[in-house]
Coordinates of C-alpha atoms and ligand atoms in Angstrom, one line a residue:
X1 CA 0.0 0.0 0.0
X2 CA 1.8 3.1 -1.2
X3 CA 5.4 2.8 -2.2
X4 CA 8.4 5.1 -1.6
X5 CA 11.6 5.2 -3.6
X6 CA 14.4 7.7 -3.0
X7 CA 17.7 7.9 -4.8
X8 CA 20.8 10.1 -4.4
X9 CA 24.0 9.4 -6.5
X10 CA 25.8 10.6 -9.6
X11 CA 23.5 9.2 -12.3
X12 CA 20.3 10.8 -13.5
X13 CA 17.6 10.0 -10.8
X14 CA 14.5 9.9 -13.0
X15 CA 14.8 6.5 -14.6
X16 CA 16.1 4.8 -11.5
X17 CA 13.2 6.1 -9.4
X18 CA 10.6 5.2 -12.0
X19 CA 12.1 1.7 -12.2
X20 CA 11.9 1.3 -8.4
X21 CA 8.3 2.4 -8.4
X22 CA 7.5 -0.2 -11.0
X23 CA 8.9 -2.9 -8.6
X24 CA 6.5 -1.6 -5.9
X25 CA 3.4 -1.8 -8.1
X26 CA 2.4 -5.0 -6.4
X27 CA 1.6 -3.0 -3.3
X28 CA -1.4 -1.5 -5.0
X29 CA -1.7 2.2 -6.0
X30 CA -3.9 4.6 -7.9
X31 CA -1.4 7.4 -8.9
X32 CA 2.3 7.9 -9.1
X33 CA 4.8 10.8 -9.0
X34 CA 8.4 11.9 -8.8
X35 CA 10.3 14.9 -7.6
X36 CA 13.9 15.6 -8.7
X37 CA 16.3 18.3 -7.6
X38 CA 17.2 20.0 -11.0
X39 CA 19.2 23.1 -11.8
X40 CA 15.8 24.9 -11.8
X41 CA 15.0 23.8 -8.3
X42 CA 12.6 21.1 -7.2
X43 CA 10.5 19.8 -10.1
X44 CA 7.6 17.5 -9.7
X45 CA 5.8 15.2 -12.2
X46 CA 2.8 13.2 -11.1
X47 CA -0.2 11.5 -12.6
X48 CA -3.3 9.7 -11.6
X49 CA -3.5 6.0 -12.7
X50 CA -0.8 3.6 -13.8
X51 CA 2.9 4.4 -13.8
X52 CA 2.7 4.4 -17.6
X53 CA 0.8 7.7 -17.4
X54 CA 3.7 9.1 -15.4
X55 CA 6.2 7.8 -17.9
X56 CA 4.3 9.4 -20.8
X57 CA 4.4 12.7 -18.9
X58 CA 8.1 12.3 -18.3
X59 CA 8.7 11.7 -22.0
X60 CA 7.3 15.1 -22.7
X61 CA 8.7 16.9 -19.6
X62 CA 11.7 14.9 -18.4
X63 CA 13.6 15.7 -15.3
X64 CA 17.4 16.0 -15.0
X65 CA 19.1 15.7 -11.6
X66 CA 20.9 13.2 -9.4
X67 CA 18.7 13.3 -6.3
X68 CA 15.0 12.6 -6.2
X69 CA 12.1 10.8 -4.5
X70 CA 9.1 8.9 -6.0
X71 CA 5.8 7.5 -4.8
X72 CA 3.0 5.2 -5.7
X73 CA -0.2 6.4 -3.9
X74 CA -3.1 4.4 -2.6
X75 CA -5.6 7.1 -1.8
X76 CA -6.7 7.5 1.8
X77 CA -7.2 11.3 2.3
X78 CA -8.6 12.8 -0.9
X79 CA -9.6 11.0 -4.1
X80 CA -7.1 9.6 -6.6
X81 CA -6.1 12.5 -8.8
X82 CA -3.1 14.3 -10.3
X83 CA -3.2 17.0 -7.6
X84 CA -3.5 14.6 -4.7
X85 CA -0.7 12.3 -6.0
X86 CA 2.7 12.6 -4.2
X87 CA 5.3 14.1 -4.0
X88 CA 3.8 17.2 -2.3
X89 CA 5.7 20.5 -2.3
X90 CA 5.7 23.2 0.4
X91 CA 4.1 26.5 -0.6
X92 CA 7.5 28.0 -1.4
X93 CA 8.3 25.0 -3.6
X94 CA 11.5 24.3 -1.6
X95 CA 10.5 21.1 0.2
X96 CA 9.2 17.9 -1.5
X97 CA 7.8 15.0 0.5
X98 CA 6.5 11.5 -0.2
X99 CA 4.6 9.7 2.6
X100 CA 3.2 6.3 3.4
X101 CA 0.6 5.9 6.1
X102 CA -1.8 8.4 7.8
X103 CA -1.3 11.5 9.8
X104 CA -4.2 11.3 12.2
X105 CA -4.0 14.9 13.5
X106 CA -3.7 16.5 10.1
X107 CA -6.9 18.6 10.4
X108 CA -5.6 20.5 13.5
X109 CA -2.1 20.9 11.9
X110 CA -3.6 22.2 8.7
X111 CA -5.8 24.7 10.5
X112 CA -2.8 25.9 12.6
X113 CA -0.6 26.3 9.5
X114 CA -3.2 28.2 7.7
X115 CA -4.0 30.5 10.6
X116 CA -0.5 31.1 12.0
X117 CA 1.7 30.8 8.9
X118 CA -0.6 31.9 6.1
X119 CA -0.2 28.6 4.3
X120 CA -2.6 28.0 1.4
X121 CA -3.3 24.3 0.8
X122 CA -3.9 23.0 -2.7
X123 CA -4.6 19.3 -2.1
X124 CA -7.0 17.3 0.1
X125 CA -4.2 15.1 1.5
X126 CA -2.7 14.7 5.0
X127 CA 0.7 14.6 3.3
X128 CA 0.7 18.2 2.2
X129 CA 0.6 19.2 5.9
X130 CA 3.9 17.4 6.4
X131 CA 5.6 19.3 3.5
X132 CA 4.3 22.7 4.8
X133 CA 5.3 21.9 8.4
X134 CA 8.8 20.8 7.4
X135 CA 9.1 24.1 5.4
X136 CA 8.2 26.1 8.5
X137 CA 10.6 24.1 10.7
X138 CA 13.3 24.4 8.0
X139 CA 13.2 28.2 8.3
X140 CA 13.2 27.9 12.2
X141 CA 16.2 25.6 12.0
X142 CA 18.3 27.9 9.8
X143 CA 18.0 25.5 6.8
X144 CA 19.0 22.3 8.5
X145 CA 16.8 19.7 6.9
X146 CA 17.3 16.8 9.4
X147 CA 16.4 19.1 12.3
X148 CA 13.4 20.3 10.5
X149 CA 12.2 16.7 10.0
X150 CA 13.0 15.9 13.6
X151 CA 10.9 18.8 14.8
X152 CA 8.1 17.9 12.4
X153 CA 7.7 14.3 13.3
X154 CA 7.3 15.3 17.0
X155 CA 4.1 17.0 16.0
X156 CA 2.7 14.1 13.8
X157 CA 0.3 11.5 15.2
X158 CA -0.3 8.3 13.3
X159 CA 1.7 5.6 11.4
X160 CA 3.9 6.8 8.6
X161 CA 7.2 6.7 6.7
X162 CA 8.4 9.9 4.9
X163 CA 11.1 10.8 2.5
X164 CA 12.1 14.4 2.1
X165 CA 14.3 16.5 -0.2
X166 CA 15.0 20.2 -0.2
X167 CA 15.9 22.7 -3.0
X168 CA 18.6 24.3 -0.9
X169 CA 20.1 21.0 0.5
X170 CA 21.4 19.2 -2.6
X171 CA 22.5 15.6 -2.6
X172 CA 20.6 14.7 0.5
X173 CA 17.5 12.7 1.4
X174 CA 16.1 12.7 4.9
X175 CA 13.7 9.9 5.8
X176 CA 11.9 8.9 8.9
X177 CA 9.9 5.8 9.9
X178 CA 7.1 5.4 12.4
X179 CA 5.1 2.1 12.1
X180 CA 5.4 2.0 8.3
X181 CA 8.1 0.0 6.4
X182 CA 11.3 1.7 5.3
X183 CA 14.6 0.2 4.1
X184 CA 17.9 1.7 2.9
X185 CA 19.8 0.2 -0.1
X186 CA 23.6 0.7 0.2
X187 CA 25.5 1.2 -3.1
X188 CA 28.8 2.6 -4.2
X189 CA 28.5 6.3 -4.7
X190 CA 24.8 6.0 -4.6
X191 CA 22.2 5.2 -1.9
X192 CA 18.5 4.4 -1.9
X193 CA 15.5 4.6 0.4
X194 CA 12.5 2.5 -0.2
X195 CA 9.4 0.9 1.3
X196 CA 10.4 -2.5 0.2
X197 CA 13.5 -4.4 -1.0
X198 CA 12.4 -5.2 -4.6
X199 CA 12.5 -1.4 -5.4
X200 CA 16.3 -1.4 -5.1
X201 CA 17.3 -5.0 -5.8
X202 CA 18.4 -4.2 -9.4
X203 CA 21.0 -1.8 -8.1
X204 CA 22.1 -3.0 -4.6
X205 CA 22.2 -6.2 -2.6
X206 CA 23.1 -4.7 0.8
X207 CA 20.1 -3.5 2.8
X208 CA 19.7 -1.7 6.1
X209 CA 16.4 -2.1 7.9
X210 CA 15.2 1.2 9.4
X211 CA 13.7 0.7 12.8
X212 CA 10.8 2.6 14.3
X213 CA 11.3 6.2 15.2
X214 CA 14.7 6.3 13.3
X215 CA 15.8 9.2 11.1
X216 CA 17.9 8.4 8.0
X217 CA 20.2 10.9 6.3
X218 CA 21.3 9.6 2.9
X219 CA 23.9 11.2 0.6
X220 CA 25.6 9.6 -2.4
X221 CA 28.6 8.8 -0.2
X222 CA 27.1 7.7 3.1
X223 CA 24.1 6.8 5.1
X224 CA 23.6 7.7 8.7
X225 CA 20.8 6.5 11.0
X226 CA 19.8 8.2 14.2
X227 CA 17.5 6.8 17.0
X228 CA 14.8 8.7 18.7
X229 CA 17.3 10.2 21.2
X230 CA 19.3 11.7 18.3
X231 CA 22.2 9.2 18.8
X232 CA 23.7 7.7 15.7
X233 CA 23.2 3.9 15.5
X234 CA 25.4 1.4 13.7
X235 CA 23.7 -1.5 12.0
X236 CA 25.0 -4.5 10.1
X237 CA 23.6 -4.6 6.5
X238 CA 21.7 -7.6 5.4
X239 CA 22.9 -9.3 2.2
X240 CA 19.9 -10.2 0.0
X241 CA 20.4 -13.4 -1.9
X242 CA 17.2 -13.5 -4.0
X243 CA 17.5 -12.0 -7.4
X244 CA 15.3 -9.6 -9.2
X245 CA 14.2 -12.5 -11.4
X246 CA 12.8 -14.2 -8.3
X247 CA 10.5 -11.3 -8.1
X248 CA 9.6 -11.2 -11.8
X249 CA 7.2 -13.2 -14.0
X250 CA 9.7 -15.7 -15.5
X251 CA 7.6 -16.4 -18.6
X252 CA 4.2 -16.6 -16.9
X253 CA 1.4 -14.4 -18.0
X254 CA 0.7 -13.1 -14.5
X255 CA 2.4 -13.2 -11.1
X256 CA -0.7 -14.9 -9.7
X257 CA -0.3 -18.0 -11.9
X258 CA 3.5 -18.0 -11.4
X259 CA 3.0 -18.0 -7.7
X260 CA 0.4 -20.8 -7.8
X261 CA 2.8 -22.9 -9.8
X262 CA 5.6 -22.0 -7.3
X263 CA 3.8 -23.7 -4.5
X264 CA 5.6 -27.1 -4.6
X265 CA 9.0 -25.4 -4.5
X266 CA 7.9 -22.9 -1.8
X267 CA 6.6 -25.7 0.4
X268 CA 9.7 -27.8 -0.1
X269 CA 11.7 -24.8 1.0
X270 CA 9.5 -24.2 4.1
X271 CA 9.7 -27.8 5.1
X272 CA 13.4 -28.5 4.3
X273 CA 14.7 -26.1 6.8
X274 CA 12.5 -27.4 9.6
X275 CA 13.1 -31.1 9.6
X276 CA 16.4 -32.3 11.1
X277 CA 18.4 -35.4 10.2
X278 CA 16.5 -37.5 12.7
X279 CA 13.2 -36.5 11.1
X280 CA 12.1 -34.2 13.9
X281 CA 10.6 -30.8 13.5
X282 CA 12.7 -27.8 14.7
X283 CA 11.3 -24.4 15.1
X284 CA 14.2 -22.2 13.9
X285 CA 15.8 -22.1 17.3
X286 CA 12.5 -21.0 19.0
X287 CA 12.7 -22.5 22.4
X288 CA 9.5 -23.3 24.2
X289 CA 9.8 -25.8 27.1
X290 CA 7.2 -28.4 27.8
X291 CA 6.6 -26.6 31.1
X292 CA 6.0 -23.3 29.4
X293 CA 3.8 -24.8 26.8
X294 CA 1.7 -26.5 29.5
X295 CA 1.4 -23.1 31.3
X296 CA -0.6 -21.8 28.3
X297 CA -4.3 -22.2 28.8
X298 CA -5.1 -21.0 25.3
X299 CA -3.5 -20.0 22.0
X300 CA -4.8 -17.0 20.0
X301 CA -4.2 -17.0 16.3
X302 CA -4.8 -13.5 14.9
X303 CA -4.5 -12.4 11.3
X304 CA -6.4 -10.8 8.4
X305 CA -7.8 -12.1 5.1
X306 CA -6.0 -15.1 3.7
X307 CA -3.7 -15.3 6.6
X308 CA -6.7 -15.5 8.9
X309 CA -7.9 -18.5 6.8
X310 CA -4.6 -20.2 7.3
X311 CA -5.2 -19.6 11.0
X312 CA -8.5 -21.5 10.8
X313 CA -6.6 -24.6 9.6
X314 CA -4.0 -23.9 12.3
X315 CA -6.7 -24.1 15.0
X316 CA -7.8 -27.4 13.7
X317 CA -4.2 -28.8 13.6
X318 CA -3.1 -27.5 17.0
X319 CA -6.2 -28.5 18.8
X320 CA -6.1 -32.0 17.2
X321 CA -2.4 -32.6 17.8
X322 CA -1.4 -30.5 20.9
X323 CA -4.8 -30.5 22.6
X324 CA -4.6 -26.8 23.6
X325 CA -7.7 -24.7 23.0
X326 CA -7.2 -22.3 20.1
X327 CA -9.1 -19.1 19.3
X328 CA -8.8 -17.7 15.8
X329 CA -9.6 -14.0 15.4
X330 CA -9.6 -11.3 12.8
X331 CA -7.0 -8.8 13.8
X332 CA -9.3 -5.7 13.4
X333 CA -11.8 -7.3 15.7
X334 CA -9.4 -8.7 18.3
X335 CA -7.8 -5.4 19.0
X336 CA -11.0 -3.5 20.0
X337 CA -12.5 -6.3 22.1
X338 CA -10.4 -6.0 25.2
X339 CA -9.5 -9.7 24.6
X340 CA -8.8 -12.1 27.4
X341 CA -5.1 -12.4 27.0
X342 CA -2.4 -12.7 29.7
X343 CA 0.9 -14.4 30.4
X344 CA -0.9 -17.8 30.1
X345 CA -1.7 -17.0 26.4
X346 CA 0.5 -17.8 23.5
X347 CA -0.3 -15.4 20.7
X348 CA 0.4 -16.4 17.1
X349 CA 0.3 -13.7 14.4
X350 CA 0.2 -14.7 10.8
X351 CA 1.1 -12.3 8.0
X352 CA 2.6 -12.5 4.6
X353 CA 3.8 -8.9 4.5
X354 CA 4.4 -8.5 8.2
X355 CA 3.2 -4.9 7.7
X356 CA -0.5 -5.3 8.1
X357 CA -1.4 -2.6 10.5
X358 CA -4.3 -4.4 12.1
X359 CA -2.2 -7.5 12.8
X360 CA 0.6 -5.4 14.1
X361 CA -1.7 -3.5 16.5
X362 CA -3.3 -6.8 17.7
X363 CA 0.2 -8.1 18.3
X364 CA 1.1 -5.0 20.4
X365 CA -2.2 -5.4 22.3
X366 CA -1.4 -9.0 23.2
X367 CA 2.2 -8.2 24.1
X368 CA 1.2 -5.4 26.4
X369 CA -1.1 -7.9 28.2
X370 CA 1.8 -10.3 28.8
X371 CA 1.4 -12.8 26.0
X372 CA 4.4 -14.4 24.3
X373 CA 4.2 -13.5 20.6
X374 CA 5.2 -16.0 17.9
X375 CA 4.7 -14.7 14.4
X376 CA 4.5 -16.6 11.1
X377 CA 5.7 -14.2 8.5
X378 CA 7.0 -14.2 4.9
X379 CA 8.8 -10.8 4.6
X380 CA 12.1 -11.0 6.5
X381 CA 12.7 -8.1 8.8
X382 CA 9.2 -6.8 8.5
X383 CA 7.5 -5.0 11.4
X384 CA 5.5 -8.0 12.7
X385 CA 8.7 -10.1 12.6
X386 CA 10.7 -7.4 14.4
X387 CA 8.1 -6.9 17.2
X388 CA 7.5 -10.6 17.9
X389 CA 9.3 -12.6 20.6
X390 CA 9.8 -15.4 18.1
X391 CA 9.5 -15.6 14.3
X392 CA 8.8 -18.6 12.1
X393 CA 9.4 -17.5 8.5
X394 CA 7.3 -19.1 5.8
X395 CA 10.1 -18.8 3.2
X396 CA 7.6 -18.6 0.3
X397 CA 9.9 -16.1 -1.5
X398 CA 8.6 -12.7 -2.7
X399 CA 4.9 -12.8 -3.3
X400 CA 4.1 -10.0 -5.8
X401 CA 0.5 -10.7 -6.9
X402 CA -2.0 -9.0 -4.6
X403 CA -4.0 -12.2 -4.1
X404 CA -2.1 -14.5 -1.7
X405 CA -1.5 -18.0 -2.9
X406 CA 1.9 -19.5 -2.1
X407 CA 2.0 -17.5 1.1
X408 CA -1.2 -19.3 2.2
X409 CA 0.1 -22.8 1.6
X410 CA 3.4 -22.1 3.3
X411 CA 1.5 -20.6 6.2
X412 CA -0.4 -23.9 6.4
X413 CA 2.8 -25.8 6.5
X414 CA 4.1 -23.7 9.3
X415 CA 0.9 -24.3 11.3
X416 CA 1.2 -28.0 10.8
X417 CA 4.8 -27.9 12.0
X418 CA 3.9 -25.9 15.0
X419 CA 1.1 -28.3 15.8
X420 CA 3.3 -31.3 15.5
X421 CA 6.1 -29.8 17.5
X422 CA 3.7 -28.8 20.3
X423 CA 2.0 -32.2 20.2
X424 CA 5.2 -34.1 20.6
X425 CA 6.4 -31.8 23.4
X426 CA 3.2 -32.2 25.3
X427 CA 3.0 -36.0 24.6
X428 CA -0.5 -35.7 23.1
X429 CA 0.5 -37.6 19.9
X430 CA 2.2 -40.9 19.4
X431 CA 5.6 -41.1 17.7
X432 CA 3.8 -43.1 14.9
X433 CA 1.2 -40.4 14.3
X434 CA 3.9 -37.7 14.4
X435 CA 6.0 -39.5 11.7
X436 CA 2.9 -40.3 9.7
X437 CA 1.8 -36.6 9.4
X438 CA 5.4 -35.5 8.7
X439 CA 5.5 -38.0 5.8
X440 CA 2.2 -36.8 4.5
X441 CA 3.5 -33.2 4.5
X442 CA 6.7 -34.2 2.8
X443 CA 4.6 -35.8 0.0
X444 CA 2.6 -32.7 -0.6
X445 CA 4.9 -30.9 -3.2
X446 CA 4.7 -33.9 -5.5
X447 CA 0.9 -34.1 -5.0
X448 CA 0.4 -30.4 -5.7
X449 CA 2.3 -31.0 -9.0
X450 CA -0.4 -33.6 -9.8
X451 CA -3.2 -31.1 -9.1
X452 CA -1.5 -28.5 -11.2
X453 CA -1.6 -31.0 -14.1
X454 CA -5.4 -30.5 -14.0
X455 CA -5.1 -26.8 -15.0
X456 CA -6.5 -27.4 -18.5
X457 CA -9.5 -29.1 -17.0
X458 CA -10.1 -26.2 -14.6
X459 CA -9.5 -23.6 -17.4
X460 CA -12.2 -25.3 -19.4
X461 CA -14.6 -25.2 -16.5
X462 CA -13.9 -21.5 -16.0
X463 CA -14.5 -20.9 -19.7
X464 CA -18.0 -22.3 -19.2
X465 CA -18.8 -20.7 -15.9
X466 CA -17.1 -17.3 -15.9
X467 CA -20.3 -15.3 -16.6
X468 CA -22.2 -16.6 -13.6
X469 CA -22.9 -14.0 -10.9
X470 CA -23.2 -16.1 -7.8
X471 CA -20.9 -18.8 -6.4
X472 CA -21.1 -20.6 -3.1
X473 CA -18.2 -22.6 -1.5
X474 CA -19.2 -25.2 1.0
X475 CA -17.5 -27.8 3.1
X476 CA -17.3 -29.5 6.5
X477 CA -14.4 -29.5 9.0
X478 CA -11.2 -28.5 7.3
X479 CA -13.0 -28.2 4.0
X480 CA -15.1 -25.4 5.4
X481 CA -11.8 -23.5 6.3
X482 CA -10.6 -23.9 2.7
X483 CA -14.0 -22.8 1.4
X484 CA -13.5 -19.4 2.9
X485 CA -10.2 -19.1 1.1
X486 CA -11.6 -20.3 -2.2
X487 CA -14.4 -17.8 -2.0
X488 CA -12.1 -14.9 -1.1
X489 CA -9.8 -15.8 -4.0
X490 CA -12.6 -15.8 -6.5
X491 CA -14.2 -12.5 -5.4
X492 CA -11.0 -10.6 -5.1
X493 CA -9.6 -11.3 -8.5
X494 CA -12.7 -12.1 -10.6
X495 CA -15.2 -9.7 -8.8
X496 CA -17.9 -12.4 -8.8
X497 CA -20.1 -12.3 -5.7
X498 CA -19.1 -15.4 -3.8
X499 CA -19.9 -16.7 -0.4
X500 CA -18.5 -19.5 1.8
X501 CA -20.5 -21.4 4.4
X502 CA -20.1 -24.5 6.5
X503 CA -22.2 -27.1 4.6
X504 CA -24.2 -28.0 7.6
X505 CA -25.4 -24.5 8.0
X506 CA -26.9 -24.4 4.5
X507 CA -30.3 -25.6 5.5
X508 CA -30.5 -23.0 8.2
X509 CA -31.1 -20.3 5.7
X510 CA -28.7 -20.0 2.8
X511 CA -30.2 -22.9 0.8
X512 CA -33.0 -20.4 0.0
X513 CA -30.7 -18.9 -2.5
X514 CA -30.1 -22.0 -4.6
X515 CA -31.4 -21.9 -8.1
X516 CA -30.4 -23.3 -11.5
X517 CA -27.9 -20.6 -12.3
X518 CA -26.1 -20.9 -8.9
X519 CA -22.7 -22.5 -8.8
X520 CA -21.8 -24.5 -5.7
X521 CA -18.2 -25.6 -5.2
X522 CA -18.5 -28.4 -2.8
X523 CA -15.4 -29.6 -1.0
X524 CA -15.8 -33.2 0.0
X525 CA -12.2 -34.3 0.8
X526 CA -12.7 -35.4 4.4
X527 CA -13.2 -39.1 4.5
X528 CA -14.6 -38.9 8.0
X529 CA -17.3 -36.4 6.9
X530 CA -17.8 -37.7 3.3
X531 CA -21.3 -39.2 3.8
X532 CA -22.6 -36.0 5.5
X533 CA -21.2 -33.9 2.7
X534 CA -22.7 -36.2 0.1
X535 CA -26.1 -35.6 1.6
X536 CA -25.6 -31.9 1.4
X537 CA -24.7 -32.2 -2.2
X538 CA -27.8 -34.2 -2.9
X539 CA -29.9 -31.5 -1.2
X540 CA -28.3 -28.8 -3.4
X541 CA -28.7 -30.9 -6.6
X542 CA -32.4 -31.2 -5.8
X543 CA -32.5 -27.4 -6.2
X544 CA -30.9 -27.7 -9.6
X545 CA -27.8 -25.7 -8.7
X546 CA -24.6 -26.5 -10.7
X547 CA -22.3 -28.5 -8.4
X548 CA -18.6 -28.7 -8.9
X549 CA -17.2 -31.1 -6.3
X550 CA -13.6 -31.4 -5.1
X551 CA -12.9 -34.9 -3.8
X552 CA -10.1 -37.4 -3.2
X553 CA -9.3 -39.8 -6.1
X554 CA -11.3 -42.9 -5.8
X555 CA -14.4 -41.3 -4.3
X556 CA -16.3 -41.7 -7.6
X557 CA -19.7 -42.0 -5.9
X558 CA -19.9 -38.2 -5.9
X559 CA -20.0 -38.1 -9.7
X560 CA -23.7 -39.1 -9.7
X561 CA -24.7 -35.9 -7.9
X562 CA -22.2 -33.4 -9.3
X563 CA -22.0 -31.7 -12.6
X564 CA -18.2 -31.9 -12.4
X565 CA -15.7 -33.4 -10.1
X566 CA -12.1 -32.3 -9.6
X567 CA -10.0 -35.0 -7.9
X568 CA -7.1 -34.4 -5.7
X569 CA -4.6 -37.2 -4.9
X570 CA -5.2 -39.5 -1.9
X571 CA -3.8 -38.1 1.4
X572 CA -4.7 -38.0 5.1
X573 CA -7.7 -35.9 6.0
X574 CA -5.5 -33.7 8.1
X575 CA -3.5 -32.3 5.2
X576 CA -6.1 -31.9 2.4
X577 CA -6.2 -28.1 2.6
X578 CA -2.8 -28.0 1.0
X579 CA -4.2 -29.8 -2.0
X580 CA -7.8 -28.8 -2.2
X581 CA -7.0 -25.1 -2.3
X582 CA -5.0 -25.4 -5.5
X583 CA -8.0 -26.1 -7.8
X584 CA -9.8 -23.2 -6.2
X585 CA -6.9 -20.8 -6.8
X586 CA -6.7 -22.0 -10.4
X587 CA -10.4 -21.6 -10.9
X588 CA -10.3 -18.0 -9.6
X589 CA -7.4 -17.3 -11.8
X590 CA -8.9 -18.7 -15.0
X591 CA -12.3 -17.1 -14.4
X592 CA -10.6 -13.7 -13.9
X593 CA -8.6 -14.2 -17.0
X594 CA -11.6 -15.2 -19.0
X595 CA -13.3 -11.9 -17.8
X596 CA -10.2 -9.9 -18.7
X597 CA -9.6 -8.5 -15.2
X598 CA -6.4 -7.0 -13.9
X599 CA -5.5 -10.3 -12.1
X600 CA -2.3 -9.3 -10.4
X601 CA -3.6 -5.9 -9.2
X602 CA -7.3 -6.2 -8.5
X603 CA -9.2 -2.9 -8.2
X604 CA -9.3 -1.3 -4.7
X605 CA -6.8 -3.7 -3.2
X606 CA -3.3 -3.4 -1.9
X607 CA -0.7 -6.0 -1.2
X608 CA 0.2 -4.7 2.1
X609 CA -2.5 -3.0 4.1
X610 CA -0.7 -0.5 6.3
X611 CA -3.8 1.5 7.3
X612 CA -6.7 0.6 9.5
Ligands
F6R1 C1 -6.0 -12.1 -0.1 C2 -5.0 -11.3 0.6 C3 -5.3 -10.6 1.8 C4 -4.2 -10.7 2.8 C5 -4.4 -9.8 4.1 C6 -3.4 -10.0 5.1 O1 -5.5 -12.7 -1.2 O2 -3.9 -11.3 0.1 O3 -6.5 -11.0 2.4 O4 -4.1 -12.0 3.2 O5 -4.5 -8.5 3.7 O6 -2.1 -9.6 4.6 P1 -0.8 -10.1 5.3 O7 -0.7 -11.6 5.2 O8 0.3 -9.4 4.5 O9 -0.9 -9.7 6.7

């Protein structure tokens, strides 16, 4: 959600910044802009819509200079428009600012600036307040940009990251982070600031993670970071091993399909690092003693969207294997409910980006009440990872498409590993069962390959069904958890109104909606619940709805009552979500493609949701 790129060096900044912005497109945005310090002072170009619009403008009115900042905006305050796009300039045109996040007290600040400093505002944004305030403080600080930024951030409330350049302070970018991601890319005679690593990966491999309430001063020759007390901090750079190709499409039409196909590899990676030579699960050096585990009277799993759906499977696995009660909650609900959390609670946060503000705030709430926080995160060094007591990385690799796919299946693997580890520690599972589930997990990548071979079949189905307007996903037990994820995938990328419900609940109301045009995707992969599910399908069929069933190979009985059946390979009931979600991801993808939608960047959505 919003992307920042800053560059200072000896080459022309324009192309480098625009290239960085393109690498951040996955975060979701509705306008883009750039400011460069030229020999005519600060010059800004910005445009509503895609980065191509900005590029067209730059072809007509290019910018020459070696220091600049750029931004992709996802509108919060003020509609998406050229004028509201970042960067924003101060009234005298001498300060340019890009900003991610929200300034909560911008109305008061705006009134004060207008009344006491005669500032006239030209945008509806909260960000313009920052530019004007820095300009006032710049004057008060005798033209010292870093002190002007320090004084300004003391007055801002909210969560934000900013990047600032000044007309009279050449070759310098000042940035500040409070609860919104920011990294520094270290180069030779050039340095970068960005909201995420892919923006700078083409140019540098050494990254510094900026911590909360730190100020960064970046020149072509050096980078200095200061903490909230104004003391300079030294920090070891991280060396990033993944290449820009890892984050690019590699021959696939969309990132979404590439990432669906990457699941076997991603799962292997997630598993490989966690099983030792004796075939035991290790939790990345996370040490929880049996005594400590037994002291927890409950586990809270908290997350948003797809990550929340992974939590639903996590609940099932942990309760079954470790016999500890688990509550799964949506982060935005948890944090405002005064939840019953104390030092006897283990709190598990799940997040791909590690920057989802609701999840982060829920984590802080739980921590403040004494819970130990374990996070399951994909983005290394992200805020959720940094604020947790323990981190269990999913190792899915960069997930660029807005719709989460490989992050979900690797989150599931992490949940199973945690459940097995806890179960063994508490002695609630036998050694045989432990080894059996581990073997089932190890067989998953190959079985997903088999499901992926069904892509042409699913594509064909999508071609016939893409113009329907109502789709239901139903299932029982673990199948119901996967139904929620299948439904979310379909609605977010194909914009078809879909709805997921536990199959047993249908007859309590929702069955009233069944009619011949309705599609019902019925997951029937749980052997233990197969007969119950079969009866539900019979009931639906009696209302003439079009049933697409997902079942394990061999369960051919279901064919009599379904219009189509997509089979997944035989596996234990416990691990079916890892396989049954794949046809649902493929279905959503092919329906969206058939409809010609913007699959990787669905409307109104952002990859990392850093606002409430
Ligand atoms: C759906 C999707 C979202 C995210 C949610 C949480 O495909 O991607 O529902 O799962 O916004 O994001 P993270 O996992 O980054 O906290």
